Coordinates of C-alpha atoms and ligand atoms in Angstrom, one line a residue:
Chain A
M1 CA 131.6 88.5 81.0
A2 CA 133.1 85.3 82.3
A3 CA 131.0 82.5 82.5
L4 CA 130.3 81.2 85.9
K5 CA 130.6 77.4 86.7
K6 CA 130.2 75.2 89.4
S7 CA 130.2 71.2 89.7
F8 CA 129.3 68.7 92.1
Q9 CA 130.1 64.9 92.4
L10 CA 127.2 62.9 93.1
K11 CA 127.0 59.6 95.0
S12 CA 124.9 56.8 93.6
R13 CA 122.1 56.0 96.4
D14 CA 123.3 58.6 98.8
F15 CA 119.9 60.0 99.7
I16 CA 121.1 61.7 102.9
H17 CA 122.9 63.9 100.5
A18 CA 120.7 63.7 97.2
G19 CA 119.4 67.4 96.4
E20 CA 122.3 69.2 97.9
A21 CA 123.9 70.1 94.6
S22 CA 120.2 71.5 93.4
I23 CA 119.9 73.6 96.5
S24 CA 123.3 75.0 96.2
V25 CA 122.5 76.1 92.6
Q26 CA 119.1 77.8 93.7
N27 CA 121.4 79.6 96.2
M28 CA 123.7 80.6 93.4
L29 CA 121.4 81.7 90.8
K30 CA 119.3 83.7 93.6
Q31 CA 122.8 85.4 94.6
I32 CA 123.5 86.9 91.1
G33 CA 119.9 87.9 90.8
I34 CA 118.5 85.8 88.0
E35 CA 114.6 86.5 88.0
S36 CA 112.8 83.9 90.5
A37 CA 110.6 82.5 87.8
L38 CA 113.7 81.2 86.0
I39 CA 115.2 79.9 89.2
R40 CA 112.0 78.0 89.8
R41 CA 112.3 76.0 86.4
V42 CA 116.0 75.5 86.5
A43 CA 115.3 74.2 90.5
I44 CA 112.9 71.6 89.0
C45 CA 115.4 70.6 86.3
A46 CA 118.2 70.3 88.4
Y47 CA 116.3 67.9 91.2
E48 CA 115.0 65.6 88.8
G49 CA 118.5 65.4 87.1
E50 CA 120.1 65.0 90.2
M51 CA 117.6 62.5 91.8
N52 CA 117.9 60.4 88.5
A53 CA 122.0 60.4 88.6
V54 CA 121.7 59.5 92.3
M55 CA 118.7 57.0 92.1
H56 CA 119.5 55.2 88.9
G57 CA 123.1 56.0 87.9
E58 CA 126.6 55.6 89.3
N59 CA 129.4 58.2 89.7
G60 CA 127.4 61.2 88.7
S61 CA 128.2 64.3 88.2
F62 CA 126.7 67.6 88.0
R63 CA 127.8 71.0 86.5
I64 CA 126.4 74.4 86.1
E65 CA 127.3 76.9 83.7
V66 CA 125.8 80.4 83.3
N67 CA 126.7 82.4 80.3
T68 CA 125.0 85.9 79.2
D69 CA 122.8 84.0 77.0
K70 CA 121.8 80.8 78.9
I71 CA 122.3 78.7 81.7
I72 CA 123.4 75.1 81.2
L73 CA 122.6 72.2 83.8
D74 CA 125.0 68.9 82.3
I75 CA 124.5 66.1 84.5
S76 CA 125.9 62.6 83.6
D77 CA 126.7 59.2 85.2
E78 CA 128.2 56.0 84.4
G79 CA 125.4 54.0 85.4
P80 CA 123.6 51.2 83.3
G81 CA 122.3 53.8 80.7
I82 CA 119.0 54.0 79.6
E83 CA 118.0 51.6 76.7
D84 CA 115.1 53.4 75.1
I85 CA 115.3 56.9 75.6
A86 CA 111.6 57.4 74.1
K87 CA 110.1 55.5 76.5
A88 CA 111.9 56.8 79.7
M89 CA 110.5 60.3 78.5
E90 CA 106.9 59.2 78.5
K91 CA 105.1 60.2 81.7
G92 CA 104.6 57.5 84.1
F93 CA 107.6 55.1 82.8
S94 CA 109.7 53.9 85.7
T95 CA 112.2 51.2 86.3
A96 CA 112.3 52.5 90.0
S97 CA 112.3 49.6 92.8
E98 CA 109.6 49.1 95.3
E99 CA 111.9 50.5 97.7
Y100 CA 112.2 53.5 95.8
R101 CA 108.7 54.1 95.2
E102 CA 107.7 53.6 98.7
M103 CA 109.9 56.8 99.5
G104 CA 107.8 58.6 97.0
F105 CA 110.3 58.0 93.9
G106 CA 109.3 56.4 90.6
A107 CA 106.4 58.5 89.3
G108 CA 107.9 58.4 85.7
M109 CA 107.6 62.4 86.3
G110 CA 111.3 63.5 86.2
L111 CA 112.2 63.4 82.9
P112 CA 108.8 64.9 81.8
N113 CA 109.3 67.7 84.3
M114 CA 112.7 68.6 82.7
E115 CA 111.5 68.6 79.1
T116 CA 108.4 70.8 80.2
H117 CA 110.5 73.3 82.5
S118 CA 114.0 73.4 80.1
D119 CA 114.2 75.4 76.9
R120 CA 116.2 72.3 75.3
L121 CA 116.8 68.9 76.8
D122 CA 119.3 66.5 75.2
I123 CA 119.6 63.2 76.2
E124 CA 122.9 61.0 75.2
S125 CA 122.6 57.3 76.7
E126 CA 123.7 53.5 76.0
K127 CA 122.9 50.8 77.7
G128 CA 125.8 50.0 79.9
Q129 CA 127.5 53.3 78.9
G130 CA 126.0 55.6 81.3
T131 CA 123.7 58.5 80.5
R132 CA 124.4 62.5 79.9
V133 CA 121.5 64.5 80.1
V134 CA 122.0 68.3 79.2
M135 CA 119.4 71.2 79.7
R136 CA 119.7 74.7 78.3
F137 CA 117.3 77.8 79.8
S138 CA 117.8 80.8 77.6
L139 CA 118.5 84.0 79.6
S140 CA 116.6 86.7 78.1
P141 CA 118.4 90.6 78.7
G142 CA 115.1 90.8 81.3
S143 CA 115.6 87.6 83.0
R144 CA 118.8 88.8 84.7
E145 CA 118.2 91.8 87.3
N146 CA 121.7 92.9 86.7
K147 CA 123.1 93.7 90.1
T148 CA 126.0 96.3 90.2
G149 CA 129.2 94.8 91.2
Q150 CA 128.5 91.3 90.0
S151 CA 131.4 90.1 88.2
A152 CA 129.9 87.1 86.9
Chain O
M1 CA 98.6 83.4 107.6
K2 CA 101.7 82.7 108.9
T3 CA 103.4 78.9 109.6
Q4 CA 103.4 80.2 113.4
D5 CA 99.4 80.8 113.0
L6 CA 99.0 77.6 111.5
I7 CA 100.5 76.0 114.4
D8 CA 98.6 77.9 117.1
Q9 CA 95.2 77.6 115.8
F10 CA 95.2 73.9 114.5
G11 CA 97.3 72.2 116.9
L12 CA 100.1 71.1 115.0
T13 CA 103.2 70.4 116.5
A14 CA 106.9 71.6 115.2
A15 CA 109.5 68.7 115.1
A16 CA 111.9 70.7 113.5
G17 CA 112.8 73.8 111.4
K18 CA 111.4 76.4 113.9
A19 CA 113.8 79.3 112.5
G20 CA 111.4 79.3 109.5
I21 CA 108.2 79.5 111.1
D22 CA 107.7 83.2 110.4
R23 CA 107.2 82.7 106.9
E24 CA 103.8 83.5 105.0
I25 CA 101.8 80.5 103.5
A26 CA 100.8 80.9 100.1
G27 CA 98.6 77.9 99.3
G28 CA 98.5 74.1 100.4
Y29 CA 99.2 70.9 98.6
C30 CA 98.8 67.1 99.2
G31 CA 101.1 64.7 97.8
D32 CA 103.5 61.8 98.2
L33 CA 105.1 61.3 95.0
L34 CA 108.1 63.8 94.9
S35 CA 108.4 64.2 91.0
E36 CA 104.4 65.2 91.1
V37 CA 104.9 67.3 94.1
M38 CA 108.0 69.0 92.7
A39 CA 105.8 69.7 89.2
N40 CA 102.8 70.9 90.8
A41 CA 103.0 72.2 94.3
P42 CA 102.5 76.0 94.6
I43 CA 105.3 78.0 95.7
G44 CA 105.4 78.9 99.3
C45 CA 102.9 76.3 100.2
V46 CA 102.2 74.2 103.1
W47 CA 102.8 70.6 101.9
M48 CA 101.0 67.7 103.6
T49 CA 102.6 64.2 103.0
I50 CA 103.1 60.8 104.1
Q51 CA 106.7 60.5 103.3
V52 CA 109.3 61.3 106.2
H53 CA 112.9 60.6 104.8
Q54 CA 115.3 63.5 104.2
N55 CA 114.5 64.2 100.6
I56 CA 111.3 65.8 101.5
V57 CA 113.1 68.8 103.0
A58 CA 115.2 69.1 99.3
V59 CA 112.2 69.2 97.6
A60 CA 110.7 71.9 100.0
V61 CA 113.8 74.2 99.7
L62 CA 113.8 73.9 96.1
R63 CA 109.7 74.8 95.7
E64 CA 110.3 77.5 98.1
M65 CA 107.6 76.1 100.4
A66 CA 106.4 77.4 103.7
A67 CA 106.2 74.3 105.8
I68 CA 106.0 70.5 105.2
V69 CA 103.0 68.7 107.8
L70 CA 103.4 65.1 108.4
A71 CA 99.7 64.2 109.1
M72 CA 98.1 61.1 110.8
D73 CA 101.1 61.1 113.8
N74 CA 103.7 60.3 111.3
Q75 CA 107.3 61.0 112.5
P76 CA 110.1 62.5 110.6
D77 CA 113.4 60.7 110.2
L78 CA 116.4 61.9 112.4
E79 CA 118.3 63.0 109.5
T80 CA 115.1 64.8 108.0
C81 CA 114.9 66.7 111.4
E82 CA 118.5 67.5 110.9
K83 CA 118.3 68.6 107.6
A84 CA 114.9 70.7 108.1
D85 CA 116.6 72.8 111.0
R86 CA 119.7 73.3 108.7
E87 CA 117.5 74.7 106.0
K88 CA 114.8 76.4 108.1
I89 CA 111.8 74.2 106.6
P90 CA 109.5 73.8 109.3
I91 CA 108.4 70.1 109.9
L92 CA 104.7 70.1 111.6
L93 CA 103.0 67.5 113.1
Y94 CA 99.2 66.5 113.1
N95 CA 97.5 64.2 114.5
G96 CA 94.5 64.0 112.4
S97 CA 94.2 63.5 108.3
S98 CA 95.7 65.3 105.7
Y99 CA 92.1 65.6 104.5
E100 CA 90.8 67.1 107.6
L101 CA 93.6 69.6 107.6
A102 CA 93.4 70.7 104.0
G103 CA 89.7 71.4 104.8
K104 CA 90.8 73.4 107.7
L105 CA 93.1 75.4 105.7
Y106 CA 90.9 76.1 102.5
A107 CA 88.2 77.2 105.2
A108 CA 90.8 79.6 107.0
G109 CA 91.3 81.2 103.6
I110 CA 94.4 79.7 102.5
V111 CA 93.9 78.9 99.0
N112 CA 95.9 78.2 95.6
E113 CA 96.1 81.1 93.2
T114 CA 97.1 79.5 90.1
A115 CA 97.8 75.6 89.5
D116 CA 101.8 76.1 89.2
E117 CA 104.6 78.5 90.2
Ligands
ATP201 N1 120.5 58.6 84.8 C1 119.9 57.3 84.5 N2 120.4 56.4 84.3 C2 119.7 55.2 84.0 N3 118.3 54.9 84.1 C3 117.8 56.4 84.0 C4 118.3 57.7 84.3 N4 117.6 58.6 84.0 C5 116.3 58.0 83.6 N5 116.6 56.9 83.8 C6 115.2 55.7 83.2 O1 114.5 56.5 82.8 C7 113.2 56.2 83.7 C8 112.0 57.4 83.6 O2 112.9 58.2 84.5 P1 111.9 59.4 85.2 O3 113.0 60.6 86.1 O4 110.8 60.1 84.1 O5 111.2 58.8 86.4 P2 111.7 58.2 87.5 O6 113.0 58.4 88.2 O7 111.6 56.4 87.4 O8 110.6 58.6 88.6 P3 110.5 60.0 89.2 O9 111.4 60.9 88.7 O10 109.0 60.5 88.7 O11 110.8 59.6 90.4 C9 113.6 55.6 84.9 O12 112.8 54.8 85.6 C10 114.7 54.7 84.6 O13 114.6 53.8 84.0
MG202 MG1 113.5 60.7 87.9

């Protein structure tokens, strides 16, 4: 079975379009018959990753790959990077500006949400070098209601 | 109860997303921090918030919500309405407080089955 792949460019601080990649992924997973509990987990992770790349990063790129045994979300950007990843992972830690906080961002819950809802979260980042966040979700045989006629 | 019933019973106004008002309501949630709402709002809920910018629509779509309610006469941004129309997420306006509306919804039998999903 060939892997299904899709990718999106994310423009930094473009809050008009922010979230659209995640919605598109949600639709795609529904179409190929992924079970809803898993789609909901992927939706949370996609949203948080997309928002972080848009809000904190520059030149973001968002990719999803659906294989027979897993879904991979690979979100990277060329922004300022994360200085202390362990600290960034702490619930409540945020460097979001006052303006973003007023918009409801900056709870410091994005990365903790991604950790909770993915099966595996890997973050590569260096100050000044950008950030890459990869999340994996295992697909057990039951988590995909195999629809007949689906080639993906 | 469907979103349309909510509008009729509690005097809400639909500002956008009217194509989505026939969805069944599966719970309620109050929150203004988007990541917190994303993690904790029940699927199919009515979400009461003070946020009015377009990202609330993405949260509602991704969390498969029934509707968003802006309480205390808060008005949605134009982009929010456009997006809500596109995504068929009703944006409802309520002139009282979220607290008051939440109490009414609860009394009407809209309770959350589980804390998550
Ligand atoms: N792509 C990124 N580039 C640079 N810094 C990042 C990136 N992603 C996360 N961070 C840093 O990690 C912190 C914590 O991220 P997290 O997503 O948990 O919270 P937040 O984005 O600040 O708020 P929330 O996600 O709750 O709206 C951010 O405030 C930021 O300092
Ligand atoms: Mg975040």
